[in-house]
mmCIF file of C-alpha atoms in Angstrom:
data_model
loop_
_atom_site.group_PDB
_atom_site.id
_atom_site.type_symbol
_atom_site.label_atom_id
_atom_site.label_comp_id
_atom_site.label_asym_id
_atom_site.label_seq_id
_atom_site.Cartn_x
_atom_site.Cartn_y
_atom_site.Cartn_z
ATOM 1 C CA ALA O 24 0.062 -0.083 -0.100
ATOM 2 C CA GLN O 25 1.032 3.490 -0.580
ATOM 3 C CA ARG O 26 2.227 5.466 2.421
ATOM 4 C CA VAL O 27 3.840 8.767 3.449
ATOM 5 C CA THR O 28 5.652 8.919 6.810
ATOM 6 C CA GLN O 29 6.967 12.182 8.311
ATOM 7 C CA PRO O 30 8.778 10.976 11.407
ATOM 8 C CA GLU O 31 8.902 14.358 13.274
ATOM 9 C CA LYS O 32 5.867 16.362 14.445
ATOM 10 C CA LEU O 33 7.746 19.114 15.474
ATOM 11 C CA LEU O 34 11.090 20.586 14.359
ATOM 12 C CA SER O 35 12.656 23.501 16.200
ATOM 13 C CA VAL O 36 15.666 25.341 14.988
ATOM 14 C CA PHE O 37 17.492 28.618 15.438
ATOM 15 C CA LYS O 38 17.603 31.234 12.546
ATOM 16 C CA GLY O 39 20.390 30.438 10.114
ATOM 17 C CA ALA O 40 20.675 26.988 11.107
ATOM 18 C CA PRO O 41 20.107 24.192 8.368
ATOM 19 C CA VAL O 42 16.735 22.575 8.197
ATOM 20 C CA GLU O 43 15.952 19.156 6.964
ATOM 21 C CA LEU O 44 12.425 17.848 7.205
ATOM 22 C CA LYS O 45 12.077 14.094 6.633
ATOM 23 C CA CYS O 46 9.771 12.363 4.348
ATOM 24 C CA ASN O 47 9.814 8.538 3.540
ATOM 25 C CA TYR O 48 7.299 6.722 1.274
ATOM 26 C CA SER O 49 6.255 3.461 0.129
ATOM 27 C CA TYR O 50 5.260 3.044 -3.393
ATOM 28 C CA SER O 51 5.884 0.572 -6.169
ATOM 29 C CA GLY O 52 6.902 2.257 -9.494
ATOM 30 C CA SER O 53 7.902 5.908 -10.231
ATOM 31 C CA PRO O 54 6.573 8.149 -7.560
ATOM 32 C CA GLU O 55 5.255 11.639 -8.042
ATOM 33 C CA LEU O 56 6.219 13.513 -4.925
ATOM 34 C CA PHE O 57 5.163 17.049 -3.610
ATOM 35 C CA TRP O 58 5.874 19.335 -0.626
ATOM 36 C CA TYR O 59 3.086 21.642 0.591
ATOM 37 C CA VAL O 60 3.323 24.296 3.146
ATOM 38 C CA GLN O 61 0.695 25.954 5.370
ATOM 39 C CA TYR O 62 1.816 29.369 6.971
ATOM 40 C CA SER O 63 -0.435 30.438 9.915
ATOM 41 C CA ARG O 64 -3.798 31.456 9.030
ATOM 42 C CA GLN O 65 -3.221 30.949 5.226
ATOM 43 C CA ARG O 66 -4.244 28.106 2.965
ATOM 44 C CA LEU O 67 -2.293 25.145 2.175
ATOM 45 C CA GLN O 68 -0.177 25.810 -0.869
ATOM 46 C CA LEU O 69 2.224 23.934 -3.029
ATOM 47 C CA LEU O 70 5.806 24.366 -2.205
ATOM 48 C CA LEU O 71 7.698 22.197 -4.688
ATOM 49 C CA ARG O 72 7.381 18.964 -6.671
ATOM 50 C CA HIS O 73 10.095 16.511 -7.199
ATOM 51 C CA ILE O 74 9.577 16.773 -11.142
ATOM 52 C CA SER O 75 10.401 20.217 -11.353
ATOM 53 C CA ARG O 76 13.810 19.930 -9.627
ATOM 54 C CA GLU O 77 13.600 23.595 -8.435
ATOM 55 C CA SER O 78 14.513 25.485 -5.506
ATOM 56 C CA ILE O 79 11.594 27.427 -3.990
ATOM 57 C CA LYS O 80 12.250 29.973 -1.138
ATOM 58 C CA GLY O 81 15.649 28.351 -0.791
ATOM 59 C CA PHE O 82 14.084 24.930 -0.083
ATOM 60 C CA THR O 83 15.041 21.806 -2.196
ATOM 61 C CA ALA O 84 14.038 18.250 -2.162
ATOM 62 C CA ASP O 85 15.863 15.470 -3.748
ATOM 63 C CA LEU O 86 14.141 11.971 -4.615
ATOM 64 C CA ASN O 87 16.286 9.062 -3.285
ATOM 65 C CA LYS O 88 14.712 6.023 -4.582
ATOM 66 C CA GLY O 89 17.015 3.627 -2.885
ATOM 67 C CA GLU O 90 16.114 5.063 0.467
ATOM 68 C CA THR O 91 12.462 5.854 -0.525
ATOM 69 C CA SER O 92 12.940 9.378 0.693
ATOM 70 C CA PHE O 93 12.147 12.880 -0.382
ATOM 71 C CA HIS O 94 13.577 15.064 2.323
ATOM 72 C CA LEU O 95 13.033 18.765 2.363
ATOM 73 C CA LYS O 96 16.221 20.852 2.958
ATOM 74 C CA LYS O 97 17.234 24.310 3.442
ATOM 75 C CA PRO O 98 20.877 25.469 4.301
ATOM 76 C CA PHE O 99 19.783 28.715 6.444
ATOM 77 C CA ALA O 100 16.401 28.657 8.180
ATOM 78 C CA GLN O 101 14.621 32.036 8.277
ATOM 79 C CA GLU O 102 11.965 32.930 10.898
ATOM 80 C CA GLU O 103 9.278 33.245 8.055
ATOM 81 C CA ASP O 104 9.878 29.716 7.334
ATOM 82 C CA SER O 105 7.847 28.774 10.260
ATOM 83 C CA ALA O 106 4.925 26.634 9.261
ATOM 84 C CA MET O 107 3.278 23.374 8.859
ATOM 85 C CA TYR O 108 5.049 21.165 6.049
ATOM 86 C CA TYR O 109 3.262 18.132 4.478
ATOM 87 C CA CYS O 110 4.831 15.689 2.226
ATOM 88 C CA ALA O 111 2.496 14.067 -0.464
ATOM 89 C CA LEU O 112 2.575 11.103 -2.595
ATOM 90 C CA ARG O 113 0.177 10.681 -5.702
ATOM 91 C CA ALA O 114 -1.394 7.490 -6.048
ATOM 92 C CA PRO O 115 -1.595 5.507 -9.208
ATOM 93 C CA TYR O 116 -4.081 6.685 -11.871
ATOM 94 C CA ASN O 117 -6.229 3.618 -11.426
ATOM 95 C CA GLN O 118 -6.857 4.721 -8.054
ATOM 96 C CA GLY O 119 -7.983 8.190 -9.032
ATOM 97 C CA GLY O 120 -4.512 9.857 -8.772
ATOM 98 C CA LYS O 121 -5.455 11.172 -5.428
ATOM 99 C CA LEU O 122 -2.689 12.493 -3.082
ATOM 100 C CA ILE O 123 -1.613 10.741 0.078
ATOM 101 C CA PHE O 124 -0.452 13.110 2.517
ATOM 102 C CA GLY O 125 1.957 12.656 5.367
ATOM 103 C CA GLN O 126 1.066 13.542 8.952
ATOM 104 C CA GLY O 127 2.826 16.928 8.639
ATOM 105 C CA THR O 128 6.011 18.396 10.441
ATOM 106 C CA GLU O 129 5.482 21.712 12.277
ATOM 107 C CA LEU O 130 8.799 23.942 11.641
ATOM 108 C CA SER O 131 9.629 26.476 14.284
ATOM 109 C CA VAL O 132 12.538 28.815 13.627
ATOM 110 C CA LYS O 133 13.507 30.864 16.524
ATOM 111 C CA PRO O 134 15.271 34.197 16.393
ATOM 112 C CA ASP Q 1195 -4.264 32.584 -10.124
ATOM 113 C CA VAL Q 1196 -6.197 29.680 -9.147
ATOM 114 C CA LYS Q 1197 -9.134 30.473 -6.721
ATOM 115 C CA VAL Q 1198 -10.757 27.547 -4.742
ATOM 116 C CA THR Q 1199 -13.474 29.277 -2.532
ATOM 117 C CA GLN Q 1200 -15.088 27.622 0.202
ATOM 118 C CA SER Q 1201 -18.530 29.161 1.398
ATOM 119 C CA SER Q 1202 -17.593 29.530 5.063
ATOM 120 C CA ARG Q 1203 -14.502 30.039 7.199
ATOM 121 C CA TYR Q 1204 -16.262 29.080 10.491
ATOM 122 C CA LEU Q 1205 -19.438 27.045 10.866
ATOM 123 C CA VAL Q 1206 -21.207 25.912 14.109
ATOM 124 C CA LYS Q 1207 -23.958 23.320 13.907
ATOM 125 C CA ARG Q 1208 -25.702 20.919 16.225
ATOM 126 C CA THR Q 1209 -25.609 17.094 16.532
ATOM 127 C CA GLY Q 1210 -27.969 15.374 14.109
ATOM 128 C CA GLU Q 1211 -28.243 18.332 11.707
ATOM 129 C CA LYS Q 1212 -27.545 18.042 8.198
ATOM 130 C CA VAL Q 1213 -24.671 20.214 7.101
ATOM 131 C CA PHE Q 1214 -23.664 21.279 3.589
ATOM 132 C CA LEU Q 1215 -20.059 22.488 2.893
ATOM 133 C CA GLU Q 1216 -19.676 24.237 -0.433
ATOM 134 C CA CYS Q 1217 -16.645 24.488 -2.629
ATOM 135 C CA VAL Q 1218 -16.222 26.435 -5.891
ATOM 136 C CA GLN Q 1219 -13.085 26.554 -8.193
ATOM 137 C CA ASP Q 1220 -12.530 28.969 -11.296
ATOM 138 C CA MET Q 1221 -9.939 27.263 -13.277
ATOM 139 C CA ASP Q 1222 -11.966 24.651 -15.122
ATOM 140 C CA HIS Q 1223 -10.287 21.770 -13.086
ATOM 141 C CA GLU Q 1224 -11.666 18.324 -13.680
ATOM 142 C CA ASN Q 1225 -10.681 17.038 -10.153
ATOM 143 C CA MET Q 1226 -11.930 18.081 -6.909
ATOM 144 C CA PHE Q 1227 -11.388 16.716 -3.258
ATOM 145 C CA TRP Q 1228 -12.521 17.204 0.203
ATOM 146 C CA TYR Q 1229 -10.192 16.557 3.052
ATOM 147 C CA ARG Q 1230 -10.207 16.863 6.760
ATOM 148 C CA GLN Q 1231 -7.264 18.182 8.605
ATOM 149 C CA ASP Q 1232 -6.861 17.126 12.262
ATOM 150 C CA PRO Q 1233 -3.502 17.612 14.362
ATOM 151 C CA GLY Q 1234 -1.296 14.731 14.361
ATOM 152 C CA LEU Q 1235 -3.195 12.995 11.529
ATOM 153 C CA GLY Q 1236 -2.385 15.295 8.587
ATOM 154 C CA LEU Q 1237 -4.816 15.448 5.687
ATOM 155 C CA ARG Q 1238 -7.247 12.618 5.207
ATOM 156 C CA LEU Q 1239 -9.244 12.238 2.061
ATOM 157 C CA ILE Q 1240 -12.877 11.976 2.340
ATOM 158 C CA TYR Q 1241 -14.221 12.005 -1.099
ATOM 159 C CA PHE Q 1242 -13.095 13.054 -4.546
ATOM 160 C CA SER Q 1243 -14.517 13.625 -8.041
ATOM 161 C CA TYR Q 1244 -12.842 13.607 -11.259
ATOM 162 C CA ASP Q 1245 -15.700 14.614 -13.492
ATOM 163 C CA VAL Q 1246 -19.268 15.852 -13.135
ATOM 164 C CA LYS Q 1247 -21.588 13.746 -11.489
ATOM 165 C CA MET Q 1248 -18.811 11.258 -10.715
ATOM 166 C CA LYS Q 1249 -17.532 10.417 -7.097
ATOM 167 C CA GLU Q 1250 -15.145 8.312 -5.536
ATOM 168 C CA LYS Q 1251 -14.719 7.422 -1.657
ATOM 169 C CA GLY Q 1252 -11.587 8.314 -0.123
ATOM 170 C CA ASP Q 1253 -10.192 6.928 3.003
ATOM 171 C CA ILE Q 1254 -12.640 8.092 5.393
ATOM 172 C CA PRO Q 1255 -15.999 8.442 3.741
ATOM 173 C CA GLU Q 1256 -18.219 7.224 6.608
ATOM 174 C CA GLY Q 1257 -20.905 9.657 7.561
ATOM 175 C CA TYR Q 1258 -20.247 11.916 4.482
ATOM 176 C CA SER Q 1259 -21.608 12.213 1.101
ATOM 177 C CA VAL Q 1260 -20.999 14.556 -1.838
ATOM 178 C CA SER Q 1261 -22.531 16.198 -4.784
ATOM 179 C CA ARG Q 1262 -20.886 17.551 -8.055
ATOM 180 C CA GLU Q 1263 -23.651 18.628 -10.375
ATOM 181 C CA LYS Q 1264 -21.446 21.333 -12.090
ATOM 182 C CA LYS Q 1265 -17.769 21.052 -12.868
ATOM 183 C CA GLU Q 1266 -16.840 24.048 -10.831
ATOM 184 C CA ARG Q 1267 -18.742 23.031 -7.722
ATOM 185 C CA PHE Q 1268 -18.253 20.200 -5.222
ATOM 186 C CA SER Q 1269 -20.462 19.828 -1.917
ATOM 187 C CA LEU Q 1270 -19.668 17.930 0.911
ATOM 188 C CA ILE Q 1271 -22.794 16.839 2.975
ATOM 189 C CA LEU Q 1272 -22.853 15.620 6.631
ATOM 190 C CA GLU Q 1273 -25.844 13.599 6.591
ATOM 191 C CA SER Q 1274 -26.388 13.715 10.369
ATOM 192 C CA ALA Q 1275 -23.657 15.587 12.234
ATOM 193 C CA SER Q 1276 -21.958 14.180 15.104
ATOM 194 C CA THR Q 1277 -19.236 15.721 17.524
ATOM 195 C CA ASN Q 1278 -16.410 13.501 16.116
ATOM 196 C CA GLN Q 1279 -16.896 15.334 12.732
ATOM 197 C CA THR Q 1280 -15.623 18.630 14.347
ATOM 198 C CA SER Q 1281 -12.598 19.375 12.205
ATOM 199 C CA MET Q 1282 -11.079 21.683 9.700
ATOM 200 C CA TYR Q 1283 -12.380 20.824 6.154
ATOM 201 C CA LEU Q 1284 -10.334 21.664 3.006
ATOM 202 C CA CYS Q 1285 -11.512 21.454 -0.527
ATOM 203 C CA ALA Q 1286 -9.031 21.249 -3.415
ATOM 204 C CA SER Q 1287 -8.916 21.078 -7.125
ATOM 205 C CA SER Q 1288 -6.688 20.128 -9.995
ATOM 206 C CA PHE Q 1289 -6.263 19.337 -13.554
ATOM 207 C CA GLY Q 1290 -5.964 15.733 -14.412
ATOM 208 C CA GLY Q 1291 -2.817 14.140 -15.704
ATOM 209 C CA PRO Q 1292 0.721 13.638 -14.119
ATOM 210 C CA ASN Q 1293 2.382 16.063 -11.837
ATOM 211 C CA GLN Q 1294 -0.646 18.337 -11.523
ATOM 212 C CA PRO Q 1295 -0.660 19.996 -8.123
ATOM 213 C CA GLN Q 1296 -3.625 20.429 -6.114
ATOM 214 C CA HIS Q 1297 -4.872 23.891 -5.274
ATOM 215 C CA PHE Q 1298 -6.546 24.475 -1.928
ATOM 216 C CA GLY Q 1299 -9.329 26.561 -0.396
ATOM 217 C CA ASP Q 1300 -9.161 28.566 2.958
ATOM 218 C CA GLY Q 1301 -10.912 25.839 4.718
ATOM 219 C CA THR Q 1302 -13.993 25.729 6.895
ATOM 220 C CA ARG Q 1303 -13.665 25.108 10.641
ATOM 221 C CA LEU Q 1304 -16.752 23.103 11.582
ATOM 222 C CA SER Q 1305 -17.833 22.723 15.115
ATOM 223 C CA ILE Q 1306 -20.554 20.380 15.961
ATOM 224 C CA LEU Q 1307 -22.028 20.844 19.471
#
């Protein structure tokens, strides 16, 4: 069965420190993976997707098929990065192509 | 810019009431979704629809139903509200096809008393 695991409920770092939010998935085949972010009192929004191989707001995420991971990284955290982060995996299209979300990690960046 | 609009930000209802949550998107997206968001549980899919009048059960459909009479509108119905349905409800929409992201509404915080 497809599954997404975010092992940390809360991650607290100081401003300027590196950040890594962990995401592991289980999926047979080529996964489509996304990171979504929800800032306080704002809607959930797409941060990045693995297919794009882009850096958004200084964040990057590399798909590691060997370790079945898609960790989100940023070299120097900023206070405005404080938010809830969700990793998501797209289910196969014969299952409607729905997104399967992890439990979420709350990132708190302290001054 | 994609706009997904949920009819209410906050809603308070009583146990046993029939509750309607409305969602409208303006991007001609084929797919629409309803989730509930609970602390520690992430987002759980209730129902989704990939075409008008089509619906598919998600992971937690019990106690809910949906309606999609028009492409832009997807309604979530709580047939007989119960206190364990108190939650944040999120609507999302997307194009079909690979690697298409979902776009979310602001959410409806529903309290069942």
